[in-house]
Short mmCIF file of C-alpha atoms in Angstrom, two decimals:
data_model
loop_
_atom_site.label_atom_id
_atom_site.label_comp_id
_atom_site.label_asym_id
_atom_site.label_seq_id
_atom_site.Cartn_x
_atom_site.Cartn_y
_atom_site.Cartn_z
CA UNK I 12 71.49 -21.43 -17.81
CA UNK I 13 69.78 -19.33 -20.18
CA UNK I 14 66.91 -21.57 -20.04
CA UNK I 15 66.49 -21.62 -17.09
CA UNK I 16 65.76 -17.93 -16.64
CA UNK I 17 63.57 -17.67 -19.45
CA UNK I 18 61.88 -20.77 -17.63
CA UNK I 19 61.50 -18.66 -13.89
CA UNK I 20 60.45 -15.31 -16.12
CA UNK I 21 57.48 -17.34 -17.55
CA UNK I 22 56.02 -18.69 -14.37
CA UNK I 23 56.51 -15.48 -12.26
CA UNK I 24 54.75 -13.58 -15.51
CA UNK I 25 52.36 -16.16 -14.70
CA UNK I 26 51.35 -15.70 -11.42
CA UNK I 27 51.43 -12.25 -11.53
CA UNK I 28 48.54 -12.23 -14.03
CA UNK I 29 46.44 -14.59 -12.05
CA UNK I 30 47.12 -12.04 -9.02
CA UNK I 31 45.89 -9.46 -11.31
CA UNK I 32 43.14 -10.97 -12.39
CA UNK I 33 41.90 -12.06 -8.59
CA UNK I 34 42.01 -8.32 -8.02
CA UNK I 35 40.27 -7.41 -10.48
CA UNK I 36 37.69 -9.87 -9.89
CA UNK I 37 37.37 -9.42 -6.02
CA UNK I 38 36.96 -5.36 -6.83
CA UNK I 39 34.18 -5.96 -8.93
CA UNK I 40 31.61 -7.58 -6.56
CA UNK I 41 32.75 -4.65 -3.87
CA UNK I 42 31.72 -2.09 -5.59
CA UNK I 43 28.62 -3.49 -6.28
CA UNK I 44 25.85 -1.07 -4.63
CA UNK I 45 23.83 -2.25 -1.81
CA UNK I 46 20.45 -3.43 -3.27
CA UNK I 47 22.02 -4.50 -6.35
CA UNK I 48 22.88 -7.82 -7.99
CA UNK I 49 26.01 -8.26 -9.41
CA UNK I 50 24.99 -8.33 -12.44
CA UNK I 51 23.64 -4.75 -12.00
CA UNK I 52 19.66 -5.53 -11.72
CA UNK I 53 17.89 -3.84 -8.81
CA UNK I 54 16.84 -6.05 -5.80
CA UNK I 55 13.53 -4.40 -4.01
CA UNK I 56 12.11 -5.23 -0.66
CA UNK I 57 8.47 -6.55 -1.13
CA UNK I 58 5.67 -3.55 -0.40
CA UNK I 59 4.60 -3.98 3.34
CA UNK I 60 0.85 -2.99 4.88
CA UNK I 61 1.42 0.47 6.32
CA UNK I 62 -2.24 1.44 7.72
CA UNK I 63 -2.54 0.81 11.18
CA UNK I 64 -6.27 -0.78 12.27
CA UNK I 65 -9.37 0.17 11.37
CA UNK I 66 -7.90 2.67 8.85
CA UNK I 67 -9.92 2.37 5.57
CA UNK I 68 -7.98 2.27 2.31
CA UNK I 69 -7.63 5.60 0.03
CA UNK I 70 -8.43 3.38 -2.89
CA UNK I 71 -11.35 2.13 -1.47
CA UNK I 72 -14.38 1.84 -3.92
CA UNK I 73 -17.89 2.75 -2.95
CA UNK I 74 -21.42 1.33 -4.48
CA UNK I 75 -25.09 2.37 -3.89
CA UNK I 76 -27.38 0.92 -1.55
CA UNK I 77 -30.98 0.81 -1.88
CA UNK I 78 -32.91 -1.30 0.68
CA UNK I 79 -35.42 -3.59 -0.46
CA UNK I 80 -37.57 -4.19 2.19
CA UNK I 81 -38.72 -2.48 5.61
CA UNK I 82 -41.04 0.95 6.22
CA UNK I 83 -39.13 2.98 4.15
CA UNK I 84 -37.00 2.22 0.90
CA UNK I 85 -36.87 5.89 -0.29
CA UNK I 86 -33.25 6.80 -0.38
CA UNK I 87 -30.09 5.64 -1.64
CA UNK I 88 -26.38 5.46 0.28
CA UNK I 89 -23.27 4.26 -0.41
CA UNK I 90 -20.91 1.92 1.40
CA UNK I 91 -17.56 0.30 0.52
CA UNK I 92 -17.56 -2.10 -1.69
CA UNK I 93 -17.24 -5.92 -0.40
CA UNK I 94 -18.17 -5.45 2.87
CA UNK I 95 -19.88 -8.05 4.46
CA UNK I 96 -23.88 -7.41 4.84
CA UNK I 97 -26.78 -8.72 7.21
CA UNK I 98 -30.49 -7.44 7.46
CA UNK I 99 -32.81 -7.77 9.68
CA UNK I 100 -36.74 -5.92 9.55
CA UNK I 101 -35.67 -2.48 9.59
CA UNK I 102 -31.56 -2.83 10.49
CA UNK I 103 -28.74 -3.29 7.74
CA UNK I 104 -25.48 -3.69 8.76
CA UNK I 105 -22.35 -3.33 6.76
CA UNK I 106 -18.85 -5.02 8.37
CA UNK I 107 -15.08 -5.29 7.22
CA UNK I 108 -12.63 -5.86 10.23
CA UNK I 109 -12.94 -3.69 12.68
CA UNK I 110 -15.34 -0.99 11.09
CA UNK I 111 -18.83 -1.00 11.47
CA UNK I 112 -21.72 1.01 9.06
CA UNK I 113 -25.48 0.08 10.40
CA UNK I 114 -28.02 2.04 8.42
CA UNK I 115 -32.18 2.02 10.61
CA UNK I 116 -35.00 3.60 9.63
CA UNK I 117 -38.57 3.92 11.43
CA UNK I 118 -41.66 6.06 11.26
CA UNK I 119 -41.10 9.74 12.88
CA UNK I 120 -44.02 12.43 13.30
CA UNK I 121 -41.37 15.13 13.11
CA UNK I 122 -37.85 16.03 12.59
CA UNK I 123 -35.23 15.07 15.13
CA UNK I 124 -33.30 17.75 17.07
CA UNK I 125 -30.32 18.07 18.83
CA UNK I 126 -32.87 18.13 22.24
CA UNK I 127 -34.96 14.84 21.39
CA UNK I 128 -31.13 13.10 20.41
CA UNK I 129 -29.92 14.63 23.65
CA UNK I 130 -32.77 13.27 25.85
CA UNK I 131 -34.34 10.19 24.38
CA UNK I 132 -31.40 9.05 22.32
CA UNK I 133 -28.49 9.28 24.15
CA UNK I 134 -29.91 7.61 27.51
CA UNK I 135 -30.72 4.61 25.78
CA UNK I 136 -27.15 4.19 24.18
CA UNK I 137 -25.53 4.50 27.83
CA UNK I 138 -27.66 1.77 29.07
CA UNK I 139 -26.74 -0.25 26.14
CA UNK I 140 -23.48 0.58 24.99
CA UNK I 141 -20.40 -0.90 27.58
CA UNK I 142 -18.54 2.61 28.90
CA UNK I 143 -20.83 4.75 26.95
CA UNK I 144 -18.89 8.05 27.09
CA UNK I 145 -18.08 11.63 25.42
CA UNK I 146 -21.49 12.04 23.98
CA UNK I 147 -21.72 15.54 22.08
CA UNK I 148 -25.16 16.45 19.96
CA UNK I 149 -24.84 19.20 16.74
CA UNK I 150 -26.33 20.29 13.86
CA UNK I 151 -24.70 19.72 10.53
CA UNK I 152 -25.51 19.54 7.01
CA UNK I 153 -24.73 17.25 4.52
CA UNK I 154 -26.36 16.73 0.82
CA UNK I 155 -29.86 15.33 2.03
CA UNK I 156 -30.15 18.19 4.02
CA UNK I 157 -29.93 19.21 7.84
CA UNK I 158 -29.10 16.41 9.93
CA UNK I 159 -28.60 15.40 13.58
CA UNK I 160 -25.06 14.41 14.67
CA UNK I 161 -24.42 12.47 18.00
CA UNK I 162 -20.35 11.55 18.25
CA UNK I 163 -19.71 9.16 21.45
CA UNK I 164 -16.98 6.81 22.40
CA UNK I 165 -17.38 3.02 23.34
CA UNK I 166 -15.74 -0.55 23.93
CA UNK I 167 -16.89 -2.81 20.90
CA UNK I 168 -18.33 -6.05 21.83
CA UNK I 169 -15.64 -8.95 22.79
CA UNK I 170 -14.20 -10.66 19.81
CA UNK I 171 -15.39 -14.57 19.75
CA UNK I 172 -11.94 -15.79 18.71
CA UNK I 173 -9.19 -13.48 20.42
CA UNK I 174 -11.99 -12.52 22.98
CA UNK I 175 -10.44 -8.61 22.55
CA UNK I 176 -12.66 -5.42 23.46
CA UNK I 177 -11.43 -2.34 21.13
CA UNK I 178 -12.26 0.92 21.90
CA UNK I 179 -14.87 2.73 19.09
CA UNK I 180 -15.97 5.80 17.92
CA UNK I 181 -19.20 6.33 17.01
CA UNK I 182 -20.71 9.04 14.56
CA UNK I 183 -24.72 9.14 14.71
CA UNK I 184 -26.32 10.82 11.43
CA UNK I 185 -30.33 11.38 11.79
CA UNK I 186 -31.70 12.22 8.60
CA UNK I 187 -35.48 12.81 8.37
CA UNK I 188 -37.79 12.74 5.26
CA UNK I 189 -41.96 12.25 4.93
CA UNK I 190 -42.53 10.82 8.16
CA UNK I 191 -39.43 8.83 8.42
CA UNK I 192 -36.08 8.82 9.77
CA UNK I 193 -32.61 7.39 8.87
CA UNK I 194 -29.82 6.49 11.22
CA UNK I 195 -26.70 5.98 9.56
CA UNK I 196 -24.37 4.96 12.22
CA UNK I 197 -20.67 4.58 11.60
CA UNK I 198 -18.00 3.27 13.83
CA UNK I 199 -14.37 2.40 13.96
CA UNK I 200 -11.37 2.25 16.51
CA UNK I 201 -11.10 5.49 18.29
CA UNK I 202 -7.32 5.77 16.68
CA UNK I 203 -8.22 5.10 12.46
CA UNK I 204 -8.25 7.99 10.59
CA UNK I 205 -11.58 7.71 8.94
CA UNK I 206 -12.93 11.00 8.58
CA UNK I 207 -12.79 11.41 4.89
CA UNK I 208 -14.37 7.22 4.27
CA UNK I 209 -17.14 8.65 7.07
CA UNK I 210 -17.34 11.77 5.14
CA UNK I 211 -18.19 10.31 1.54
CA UNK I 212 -20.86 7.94 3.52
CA UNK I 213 -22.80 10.32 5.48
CA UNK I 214 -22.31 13.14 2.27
CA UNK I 215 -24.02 10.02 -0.17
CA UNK I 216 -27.54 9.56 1.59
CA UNK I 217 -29.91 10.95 -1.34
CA UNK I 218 -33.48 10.54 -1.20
CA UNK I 219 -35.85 8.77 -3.94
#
């Protein structure tokens, strides 16, 4: 009979330590945190895009342009790096997405004004750019010197693959130096947060 006790005592012992153990086990993974393995190395979410359209990156990088050809080839500017460039006679354009930097020059007997932008410029951008509106005309200075600034609003032309219209904003720069003037146009949806990008391009027009 005694051996039979002893017998029960063992298996009950038994069971109690795989209960124990089970417990143990099952408490462990619980109070693992949440973003944690359980081996206690840190799970992170992968880093998501979080500037909305037509916003240009803080870490974008800049280089000098010099044109090589045309009337005049006597100043310097820069624009972001990579962006995609055409030419044509006078007329460089720089693209990336949905932001726009075309840089024209052309003989000029004398200095533009905020009068000669107001009534020779500006009619000839509401006939040619769709909803042409908000035009305003000031004075400003930058590091080539005075300059003309004409700020307007516009729909961009219709996208060939989604066939979307977005809605721009347009900053005007006329620079004048010798005989010759420089529009440095920049544009972008009327909701990215561009002023400091515009700001470095219109500040970096030095002349040669």
């Amino acid at each position: 009979m005694g051996r039979y006790k002893q017998a029960f005592a063992a298996v009950g012992l038994t069971i109690a330590v795989a209960a124990a153990v089970g417990c143990s086990t099952a408490g462990s993974h619980a109070s693992a945190p949440p973003g944690s393995s359980a081996g206690g190395g840190q799970v992170r979410a992968a880093p998501t895009e979080s500037n909305p359209p037509g916003d240009i990156p803080d870490n974008q990088a800049y280089v000098a342009y010099r044109p090589a050809g045309g009337t005049f080839t006597g100043f310097t500017v820069k624009v972001p790096e990579g962006w995609a460039r055409t030419a044509q006679g006078d007329t460089t354009v720089f693209t990336d997405k949905l932001n726009t930097i075309t840089i024209t020059t052309a003989p000029a007997p004398s200095a533009p004004t905020t009068g000669s932008v107001s009534g020779t410029v500006v009619p000839k951008l509401r006939a040619h750019t769709p909803k042409f509106a908000s035009p305003k005309v000031s004075e400003v200075t930058r590091h080539a010197g005075r300059v003309v600034l004409l700020t307007y609003q516009g729909d961009s032309a219709k996208d060939q693959v989604t066939g979307k219209v977005v809605r721009d904003a347009f900053e005007r720069y006329a620079y004048y130096r010798s005989g010759h003037e420089v529009n440095l146009t920049l544009s972008g949806p009327v909701n990215a947060d561009n002023v400091d990008p515009w700001r470095i391009v219109s500040d970096s027009v030095a002349w040669r």
